[in-house]
Amino acid sequence: MEKVLPIILLAGADKNTQDDFKNIVKDKYSIMSADNEYECFNILTNHKIELVIVALNVQIMDGLDFLKNLAQDSRYKNIPILAIVTYGDLDSVSLAMELGATEFITTPFSEIIINCRIRNVIAHSQQAEKDKRISEMNRYIEIDSLTGLYNRETFYEKAAKLIHDNPEVQYCIVYLDISCFKVVNDLFHTETGNLILKTAASYFLKKINPQVGVSGRIEADHFVLCVPQDTLDMDRLIKEIDDTIRTLGISHNILFFAGVYPVIDMNLPVDQMCDRASMALNKIKGNYARRYNFYDVGMRERMLKEQMIVRDMEFALKDNQFTIFLQPIYRPETNEIVSAEALVRWFHPESGMISPGYFIPVFERNGFIVKLDRFVWETVCKFLRSRLDAGKKIVPVSVNVSRLNFYSYDLLIFLLNLLKKYDLEPWMLKLEVTESAYTDNPQQLIKIINQFKENGFPILMDDFGSGYSSLNMLKNIDIDVLKVDMAFVREIEHSERARTILLMIIGLARELGMGVVTEGVETQTQLDYITNMGSVDIQGYYFSKPLAVKDFVALFDKYDSLATQV
Ligand code: C2E
Ligand code: CA
Ligand code: CA
């Protein structure tokens, strides 16, 4: 049987071009030529054309006009178009591309280029067509196969219908997420993760009457509900879902968190309503005391501010808008400043000083933190070098190493190069690591921290006790100093429990040969409690706030001269 070749429509080519062209593509394609627009459309209507090639190198017909009319006809919008132009005729290339040509080829023809380009253009368009079909098909598959809930697209559709069909009802979009689901999946394997998702889904299916509300799973462990506000009792919902999951008897504490968007603006597309609910949820992520949060208008403003931060960050770094402040770390026993922590500050030309509490989380989300941290480390090294050059005393300065850094293959090399460049020793630069880095990827962190240690860098564990895996991390990693989370100090006067834990931490540290820094000491009473518990260093407003470098130097030199007088 004769093979059916894909058909190419060759429009407006002169005899020579046609012959050259046919010669090149020979047995791979069948060519249909036409030299006026009417004929072209006639062929397009009556044959399955895979590719249209329009000759703009000769004036047989108005090829550009044909391109324009072809682009306007939606029946042919999926057929790729190649333009033939004379080599160097860039004007025709740009006009043709503007009018909808996919690619171009130049005369005189090169056999290899033409065959390659035709193949690529056709393959690309077939792939695009396939992708479109798949996504259309997915739309028809309404149900998420794992949980039996509506999938994302269907949820959007059903929720939109519900909201619009019942304008008198005040609806809420609830966006739910399981804390540390990734960890649960890793610890207990995917089947357990799946079981949790299915159990949660069956709870939602039972809980939500399909006449009045809809539920869906929009990705991984993210569930969404659309329910009338007067049927929504968030405390109860969270409690019931927790209880349901607890019946599975999984040893890890599985908690649901939620963000709620009361549908104020009915005309907002449902995906954006979900974004707002998710935004409300993000505000309480990592804060285990609050399990759900309602969206408020201020959030949108904050989001816009966040966009400003992202827009300006690269320029700000080049423009030296970032600087470091140094907060002294003080040893009450000897009345000395024994160290300092470098904390970044952003002096924005319009917004003034922006607090790191504001922009660091944004940078941690978009990855810019890696650049900024490196800038801070280098600034610290420069500072230390300038002190040494001036023949002044120094204390080690600690820097924050945000968790994203541990994904950079050249982290250690970068730090070692800094030491070399500024001729410093590793004890002078202490590295503060938080346990979130450990939760992300324990094996990787252990490996890198060991390398740091081998190279002589002191390691501090920041915000110790604020999360879940602090003790785990301690068991597996050789830490030099624990920085006790501020929350303990804040509670110290009122909570027996906080005092007991703090005492235990100090005892534990001593036994393991680690130092302790308590953060956030603000009052004499707090200081008294702490100094009675053992020998610890303190970092807090009581002794000093973070200071501009020159103010730090002044304070440091004052204490140093006091010490030398004794
Ligand atoms: P952190 O590393 O736990 O730093 C200590 C924070 O506590 C600093 O806030 C400091 O000003 C504040 N602080 C110190 N003493 C007291 C006190 O007595 N009372 C109170 N209420 N606060 C006190 P800051 O400078 O606003 O930094 C906040 C967080 O931003 C830091 O927490 C750290 O996580 C992050 N950060 C700051 N600079 C950098 C940096 O260069 N790189 C990275 N990755 N993160 C940074
Ligand atoms: Ca820190
Ligand atoms: Ca800290």
XYZ file of C-alpha atoms and ligand atoms in Angstrom:
614
model
C 0.000 0.000 0.000
C 1.269 3.437 -0.829
C 2.324 5.522 2.151
C 0.191 8.628 2.795
C 2.502 11.590 3.156
C 1.704 14.643 5.285
C 0.563 17.494 3.023
C 2.229 20.886 2.882
C 0.534 23.841 1.226
C 3.098 25.930 -0.648
C 1.596 29.357 -1.304
C 2.808 31.940 -3.786
C 6.075 30.301 -4.785
C 7.441 30.751 -8.312
C 8.325 27.778 -10.474
C 11.996 27.722 -9.446
C 11.242 27.895 -5.742
C 8.637 25.145 -6.111
C 11.105 22.874 -7.895
C 13.913 23.517 -5.414
C 11.569 22.921 -2.565
C 10.072 19.727 -3.929
C 13.545 18.423 -4.536
C 14.508 18.933 -0.944
C 11.492 17.450 0.833
C 10.893 14.807 -1.853
C 9.543 11.623 -0.361
C 8.787 12.993 3.081
C 5.922 15.325 2.289
C 3.419 15.782 -0.443
C 3.323 19.354 -1.744
C 0.226 21.225 -2.978
C 1.025 24.540 -4.620
C -1.250 27.536 -5.099
C -0.554 30.976 -6.464
C -3.560 32.934 -5.241
C -5.446 33.296 -2.001
C -8.670 31.776 -3.247
C -6.906 28.600 -4.283
C -5.035 28.485 -0.982
C -8.224 28.536 1.058
C -9.771 26.033 -1.284
C -6.945 23.582 -0.558
C -7.113 24.297 3.170
C -10.830 23.517 3.212
C -10.591 20.289 1.277
C -7.387 18.686 2.578
C -5.753 17.951 5.877
C -2.844 20.356 5.726
C -0.010 19.882 8.250
C 1.959 22.980 7.371
C 1.503 26.142 5.314
C 4.544 27.665 3.653
C 4.152 31.184 2.299
C 6.717 32.517 -0.164
C 7.535 36.155 0.511
C 10.711 36.083 -1.583
C 8.787 36.560 -4.832
C 5.733 38.603 -5.830
C 3.390 35.940 -7.248
C 0.655 36.798 -4.739
C 0.286 39.090 -1.725
C 1.691 36.666 0.837
C 1.374 39.077 3.742
C -2.288 39.648 3.032
C -2.824 35.893 2.918
C -1.031 35.534 6.258
C -3.294 38.160 7.771
C -6.484 36.494 6.529
C -5.260 33.058 7.539
C -4.551 34.224 11.080
C -8.089 35.550 11.367
C -9.693 32.260 10.415
C -10.062 30.228 13.588
C -10.509 26.972 11.662
C -6.839 26.972 10.760
C -5.347 28.420 13.909
C -3.555 25.195 14.802
C -1.714 24.851 11.490
C 1.875 26.058 11.760
C 3.122 28.538 9.139
C 6.580 28.960 7.671
C 7.568 32.031 5.642
C 10.134 31.874 2.854
C 12.180 35.079 2.768
C 15.288 36.178 0.941
C 18.398 35.855 3.049
C 18.953 39.102 5.017
C 15.435 40.480 4.485
C 14.755 41.085 8.166
C 11.799 43.395 7.499
C 9.837 40.591 5.885
C 10.785 38.225 8.710
C 9.462 40.529 11.382
C 6.301 41.380 9.434
C 5.579 37.719 8.784
C 6.141 36.726 12.413
C 3.935 39.564 13.547
C 1.184 38.372 11.245
C 1.294 34.865 12.691
C 4.095 32.948 10.960
C 5.610 30.336 13.281
C 9.088 30.310 11.775
C 10.911 31.276 8.585
C 13.357 29.800 6.094
C 15.636 31.720 3.774
C 16.576 31.411 0.131
C 18.853 30.108 -1.194
C 17.629 26.915 0.455
C 19.722 24.718 2.683
C 18.461 21.170 2.624
C 19.403 20.353 6.207
C 17.890 23.515 7.681
C 14.654 23.178 5.749
C 14.086 19.562 6.712
C 14.943 20.246 10.336
C 12.725 23.285 10.560
C 9.746 21.607 8.948
C 10.095 18.630 11.237
C 10.389 20.800 14.339
C 7.539 23.084 13.499
C 5.167 20.209 12.762
C 6.239 18.226 15.826
C 5.864 21.269 18.027
C 2.391 21.993 16.803
C 1.325 18.360 17.183
C 2.629 18.339 20.742
C 0.754 21.556 21.528
C -2.393 20.018 20.120
C -1.862 16.879 22.224
C -1.302 18.913 25.399
C -4.450 20.864 24.737
C -6.447 17.671 24.308
C -5.067 16.210 27.532
C -5.918 19.297 29.500
C -9.392 19.325 27.972
C -9.780 15.685 28.910
C -8.690 16.399 32.438
C -11.391 18.968 32.645
C -13.901 16.267 31.891
C -12.495 14.038 34.575
C -14.252 15.681 37.426
C -13.156 13.600 40.315
C -9.793 13.307 41.989
C -9.071 9.599 41.771
C -7.320 9.277 45.128
C -9.895 10.926 47.362
C -13.144 10.946 45.408
C -13.461 14.703 45.922
C -13.806 17.164 43.063
C -10.504 18.027 41.425
C -9.291 21.597 41.116
C -11.056 22.527 37.871
C -14.340 20.963 38.896
C -14.234 22.567 42.304
C -13.754 25.988 40.716
C -16.642 25.354 38.377
C -19.060 23.962 40.965
C -18.228 26.599 43.551
C -18.706 29.382 41.004
C -22.092 27.977 40.066
C -23.157 27.601 43.687
C -22.156 31.176 44.518
C -23.839 32.675 41.490
C -27.029 30.613 41.757
C -27.519 31.723 45.360
C -26.688 35.411 45.529
C -28.571 35.794 48.819
C -26.244 33.344 50.601
C -22.983 34.499 52.155
C -20.398 31.836 51.278
C -16.935 31.162 52.631
C -14.025 29.504 50.891
C -12.015 27.396 53.314
C -8.499 26.363 52.301
C -7.075 23.519 54.377
C -3.551 22.235 54.611
C -1.897 19.530 56.724
C 1.125 20.640 58.727
C 4.374 18.987 57.652
C 2.615 16.566 55.323
C 5.871 16.070 53.464
C 7.549 14.895 56.638
C 4.645 12.543 57.354
C 4.984 11.137 53.855
C 8.717 10.607 54.334
C 8.411 9.150 57.806
C 5.523 6.806 57.197
C 5.665 6.256 53.434
C 3.234 7.333 50.788
C 0.516 4.797 51.635
C 0.044 6.348 55.065
C 0.024 9.789 53.491
C -2.641 8.613 51.068
C -4.663 7.082 53.868
C -4.658 10.422 55.682
C -5.822 12.235 52.559
C -8.580 9.711 51.923
C -9.762 9.830 55.512
C -9.868 13.615 55.449
C -11.771 13.515 52.171
C -14.359 11.104 53.496
C -14.878 13.406 56.446
C -15.519 16.363 54.114
C -17.873 14.297 51.971
C -19.849 13.291 55.032
C -19.763 16.731 56.608
C -20.777 18.829 53.623
C -24.266 18.444 52.303
C -23.896 18.537 48.490
C -27.085 20.600 48.285
C -25.487 23.494 50.112
C -21.719 23.240 49.666
C -18.857 21.705 47.687
C -15.479 20.269 48.606
C -12.422 19.485 46.532
C -8.751 18.617 46.636
C -6.766 21.090 44.628
C -3.315 19.614 45.029
C -1.274 17.348 47.306
C -2.566 17.933 50.836
C -4.577 21.040 50.027
C -8.338 20.791 50.375
C -10.918 23.468 49.641
C -14.496 23.907 50.725
C -17.171 26.329 49.646
C -19.885 26.511 52.287
C -22.476 28.985 53.553
C -21.023 31.099 56.328
C -23.877 30.339 58.747
C -23.139 26.606 58.601
C -19.433 27.089 59.189
C -18.037 26.515 62.656
C -14.271 26.545 62.228
C -13.373 25.427 65.771
C -15.629 22.464 65.374
C -14.433 21.670 61.852
C -10.780 21.637 62.890
C -11.515 19.595 65.992
C -13.590 17.035 64.127
C -11.078 16.587 61.338
C -8.256 16.192 63.873
C -10.299 13.633 65.786
C -11.087 11.738 62.600
C -7.433 11.559 61.630
C -6.474 10.543 65.157
C -8.600 7.413 64.816
C -6.008 6.186 62.293
C -3.580 5.779 65.189
C -0.582 7.381 63.485
C 2.048 8.297 66.033
C 2.940 11.603 64.439
C 0.722 14.537 65.328
C -1.215 15.381 62.179
C -2.779 18.805 62.286
C -4.977 20.656 59.849
C -4.643 24.400 59.362
C -7.073 26.567 57.466
C -7.493 29.958 55.850
C -10.969 31.331 55.273
C -12.095 33.838 52.656
C -15.635 35.130 53.216
C -16.869 35.750 49.665
C -17.199 39.520 49.751
C -16.655 40.009 46.052
C -18.856 37.556 44.172
C -17.355 38.490 40.834
C -13.891 37.356 41.759
C -12.961 34.101 39.962
C -13.009 31.179 42.395
C -9.299 30.461 41.915
C -8.563 33.938 43.231
C -10.924 33.406 46.153
C -8.903 30.286 46.928
C -5.685 32.310 46.677
C -7.038 34.713 49.249
C -8.031 31.910 51.591
C -4.595 30.411 51.078
C -3.026 33.792 51.813
C -4.907 33.878 55.126
C -3.611 30.388 55.855
C -0.013 31.346 55.087
C -0.171 34.020 57.756
C -0.480 31.404 60.473
C 1.867 28.794 59.036
C 4.343 27.666 61.668
C 2.253 29.184 64.459
C 0.789 26.160 66.159
C -1.332 28.189 68.520
C -3.641 29.338 65.733
C -5.303 26.765 63.578
C -7.307 28.952 61.247
C -7.310 32.513 60.077
C -9.743 34.739 58.232
C -8.719 36.788 55.215
C -8.785 40.511 55.748
C -8.360 43.382 53.350
C -5.007 44.339 54.874
C -3.623 41.078 53.558
C -3.976 42.226 50.005
C -2.105 45.394 50.813
C 0.613 43.380 52.407
C 0.730 41.222 49.322
C 1.202 44.320 47.191
C 3.994 45.422 49.502
C 5.510 42.001 49.089
C 5.433 42.523 45.346
C 7.275 45.796 45.855
C 9.929 43.963 47.862
C 10.389 41.431 45.091
C 10.512 44.145 42.461
C 13.163 46.197 44.251
C 15.392 43.574 45.851
C 18.003 43.041 43.127
C 18.503 46.744 42.585
C 18.602 47.373 46.336
C 21.477 44.958 46.737
C 23.475 46.636 43.975
C 22.542 50.054 45.304
C 23.909 49.249 48.794
C 20.544 49.654 50.463
C 21.252 46.636 52.641
C 23.564 46.996 55.636
C 24.298 45.027 58.732
C 23.593 45.875 62.351
C 25.453 44.115 65.117
C 23.794 43.022 68.313
C 26.250 42.355 71.136
C 26.146 39.058 72.974
C 26.997 39.673 76.555
C 28.411 37.471 79.349
C 27.055 38.648 82.697
C 29.595 36.596 84.676
C 32.572 38.545 83.352
C 30.787 41.698 82.203
C 32.146 41.256 78.682
C 30.873 41.368 75.145
C 31.866 37.927 73.931
C 30.341 37.913 70.487
C 27.812 39.629 68.231
C 25.134 38.653 65.765
C 24.965 40.300 62.368
C 21.389 41.245 61.469
C 20.552 42.653 58.105
C 18.715 45.963 57.631
C 17.176 47.395 54.471
C 17.121 51.175 54.082
C 14.676 51.657 51.239
C 14.776 55.104 49.556
C 10.971 55.446 49.640
C 9.749 53.138 52.377
C 12.497 53.870 54.899
C 13.854 51.060 57.033
C 12.183 47.736 56.348
C 12.463 45.132 59.073
C 14.010 41.758 58.226
C 10.988 40.114 59.814
C 9.185 41.481 56.802
C 11.461 40.792 53.867
C 13.378 37.679 54.966
C 10.325 35.404 54.668
C 9.716 36.826 51.182
C 13.330 36.158 50.206
C 13.129 32.685 51.654
C 10.208 32.000 49.397
C 11.809 33.351 46.235
C 15.396 32.264 46.870
C 16.966 35.725 47.026
C 17.984 35.019 50.623
C 20.958 33.041 49.338
C 22.402 36.141 47.682
C 21.576 38.369 50.607
C 23.082 36.005 53.163
C 26.295 35.875 51.172
C 26.347 39.654 51.084
C 25.902 39.764 54.880
C 28.676 37.236 55.442
C 31.038 39.210 53.245
C 30.136 42.474 54.968
C 30.935 40.846 58.306
C 34.277 39.606 56.982
C 35.133 43.100 55.714
C 34.279 44.521 59.110
C 36.453 42.001 60.942
C 39.331 42.625 58.551
C 39.104 46.388 59.041
C 39.240 45.937 62.814
C 42.253 43.668 62.585
C 44.011 46.033 60.192
C 43.466 48.822 62.674
C 45.065 46.653 65.343
C 41.798 46.426 67.292
C 40.421 43.536 69.263
C 37.667 41.442 67.736
C 35.083 38.972 68.935
C 33.571 36.310 66.705
C 30.485 37.436 64.839
C 27.673 35.070 64.098
C 25.743 35.148 60.857
C 22.444 33.603 59.894
C 22.577 30.798 57.383
C 19.115 30.491 55.983
C 17.991 26.979 55.113
C 17.988 27.546 51.366
C 21.780 27.877 51.455
C 22.066 24.184 52.084
C 20.936 23.521 48.564
C 23.902 25.431 47.095
C 26.647 23.063 46.100
C 29.329 25.701 46.682
C 28.291 26.847 50.164
C 31.416 25.627 51.936
C 33.710 26.783 49.153
C 32.128 30.213 49.261
C 32.739 30.514 53.002
C 36.304 29.235 52.759
C 37.020 31.678 49.943
C 35.725 34.513 52.078
C 38.100 33.567 54.872
C 40.941 33.438 52.395
C 40.041 36.726 50.753
C 39.905 38.609 54.061
C 42.614 36.559 55.722
C 40.435 35.463 58.644
C 40.207 32.326 60.732
C 37.067 30.198 60.890
C 36.431 30.770 64.623
C 35.777 34.410 63.811
C 32.676 33.584 61.772
C 30.031 31.611 63.605
C 27.201 30.048 61.671
C 23.621 30.138 62.940
C 21.440 27.376 61.607
C 17.752 26.840 62.320
C 16.052 23.565 62.737
C 13.860 24.140 59.699
C 16.971 23.340 57.663
C 17.054 20.038 59.489
C 13.410 19.217 58.890
C 13.864 19.932 55.176
C 16.635 17.491 54.569
C 18.343 15.987 57.624
C 20.964 13.907 55.799
C 22.130 16.801 53.691
C 22.327 19.120 56.686
C 24.273 16.620 58.778
C 26.764 16.204 55.966
C 27.332 19.900 55.439
C 27.490 20.760 59.126
C 30.130 18.074 59.571
C 32.135 19.685 56.802
C 31.790 23.091 58.472
C 33.022 21.590 61.712
C 35.960 19.900 60.023
C 36.926 23.291 58.690
C 36.709 24.907 62.102
C 33.491 26.952 61.896
C 31.532 27.141 65.155
C 27.882 26.109 64.717
C 25.009 27.678 66.610
C 21.512 26.330 66.650
C 19.156 29.274 66.359
C 15.701 29.562 67.957
C 16.236 26.337 69.879
C 13.018 24.880 71.230
C 10.697 26.704 68.876
C 9.868 23.713 66.719
C 9.467 20.008 66.706
C 12.752 18.493 65.817
C 15.146 20.473 68.029
C 16.103 17.460 70.071
C 16.425 15.224 67.063
C 18.760 17.664 65.461
C 20.831 17.840 68.634
C 21.153 14.088 68.698
C 22.527 13.934 65.201
C 24.572 17.073 64.807
C 27.526 18.328 66.727
C 26.402 21.822 67.739
C 28.615 24.260 69.660
C 26.063 26.688 71.020
C 22.314 26.614 71.598
C 20.470 29.866 71.124
C 17.358 29.481 73.188
C 14.258 30.805 71.511
C 12.938 34.120 72.760
C 9.601 32.577 73.634
C 11.056 30.916 76.749
C 12.494 34.136 78.124
C 9.261 35.955 77.451
C 7.419 33.420 79.611
C 10.012 33.090 82.301
C 8.357 35.302 84.919
C 4.916 33.792 84.574
C 5.372 30.203 83.612
C 6.852 27.562 85.843
C 6.934 25.295 82.840
C 9.037 27.723 80.781
C 11.475 27.994 83.708
C 11.712 24.239 84.051
C 12.363 23.752 80.354
C 14.961 26.504 80.313
C 16.722 24.969 83.288
C 16.732 21.614 81.556
C 18.097 23.096 78.354
C 20.930 24.790 80.231
C 21.710 21.540 82.077
C 21.592 19.524 78.877
C 23.889 21.960 77.114
C 26.403 21.805 79.937
C 26.396 18.011 79.862
C 26.953 17.962 76.123
C 29.669 20.603 76.374
C 27.703 23.242 74.519
C 27.376 26.946 75.212
C 24.014 28.642 75.676
C 22.825 32.054 74.506
C 19.402 33.188 75.630
C 17.758 35.538 73.214
C 15.278 38.292 73.911
C 16.318 39.246 77.444
C 14.638 42.583 78.020
C 14.377 43.130 81.762
C 16.428 42.888 84.925
C 13.981 40.302 86.311
C 14.440 38.065 83.274
C 18.186 38.443 83.580
C 18.087 37.500 87.259
C 16.078 34.379 86.598
C 18.501 33.326 83.905
C 21.744 34.028 85.703
C 20.450 31.982 88.614
C 20.028 29.003 86.350
C 23.649 28.744 85.287
C 26.254 30.374 83.177
C 24.765 31.589 79.941
C 25.392 34.427 77.551
C 22.589 36.805 76.780
C 21.430 38.638 73.693
C 18.629 41.096 74.193
C 17.457 44.640 74.470
C 18.284 44.672 78.173
C 21.916 44.792 77.306
C 21.697 46.309 73.839
C 19.561 46.466 70.736
C 21.184 45.646 67.394
C 23.432 48.617 66.612
C 24.812 50.298 63.531
C 28.384 49.098 63.110
C 29.958 52.324 64.341
C 27.777 52.326 67.484
C 28.627 48.706 68.126
C 32.307 49.493 67.817
C 31.977 52.381 70.289
C 30.178 50.194 72.827
C 32.578 47.320 72.318
C 35.679 49.467 72.748
C 34.210 50.950 75.912
C 33.690 47.503 77.451
C 37.053 46.355 76.255
C 38.840 49.258 77.899
C 36.923 48.544 81.124
C 38.148 44.975 81.003
C 41.767 45.988 80.465
C 41.624 48.421 83.372
C 40.643 45.637 85.772
P 16.941 35.898 64.804
O 18.073 35.309 64.043
O 16.343 35.059 65.879
O 17.501 37.268 65.361
C 17.153 37.829 66.579
C 16.063 38.828 66.425
O 15.576 39.178 67.698
C 16.525 40.139 65.799
O 15.425 40.682 65.096
C 16.762 40.999 67.016
O 16.678 42.376 66.759
C 15.641 40.551 67.903
N 15.910 40.790 69.306
C 17.079 40.755 69.938
N 16.933 41.012 71.241
C 15.612 41.198 71.447
C 14.817 41.497 72.607
O 15.300 41.649 73.726
N 13.491 41.600 72.438
C 12.910 41.452 71.218
N 11.596 41.579 71.139
N 13.613 41.169 70.111
C 14.967 41.048 70.229
P 15.596 41.196 63.625
O 16.915 41.848 63.461
O 14.368 41.948 63.330
O 15.633 39.858 62.798
C 14.536 39.027 62.772
C 14.867 37.730 62.104
O 15.196 37.962 60.738
C 16.091 37.048 62.672
O 15.765 36.340 63.808
C 16.481 36.157 61.525
O 15.677 35.018 61.502
C 16.149 37.021 60.344
N 17.371 37.694 59.886
C 17.906 38.867 60.260
N 19.044 39.111 59.560
C 19.235 38.050 58.751
C 20.234 37.682 57.781
O 21.209 38.372 57.518
N 20.060 36.489 57.125
C 19.003 35.687 57.403
N 18.924 34.544 56.745
N 18.072 35.995 58.298
C 18.177 37.152 58.975
Ca 19.860 34.330 64.367
Ca 17.056 33.547 67.080
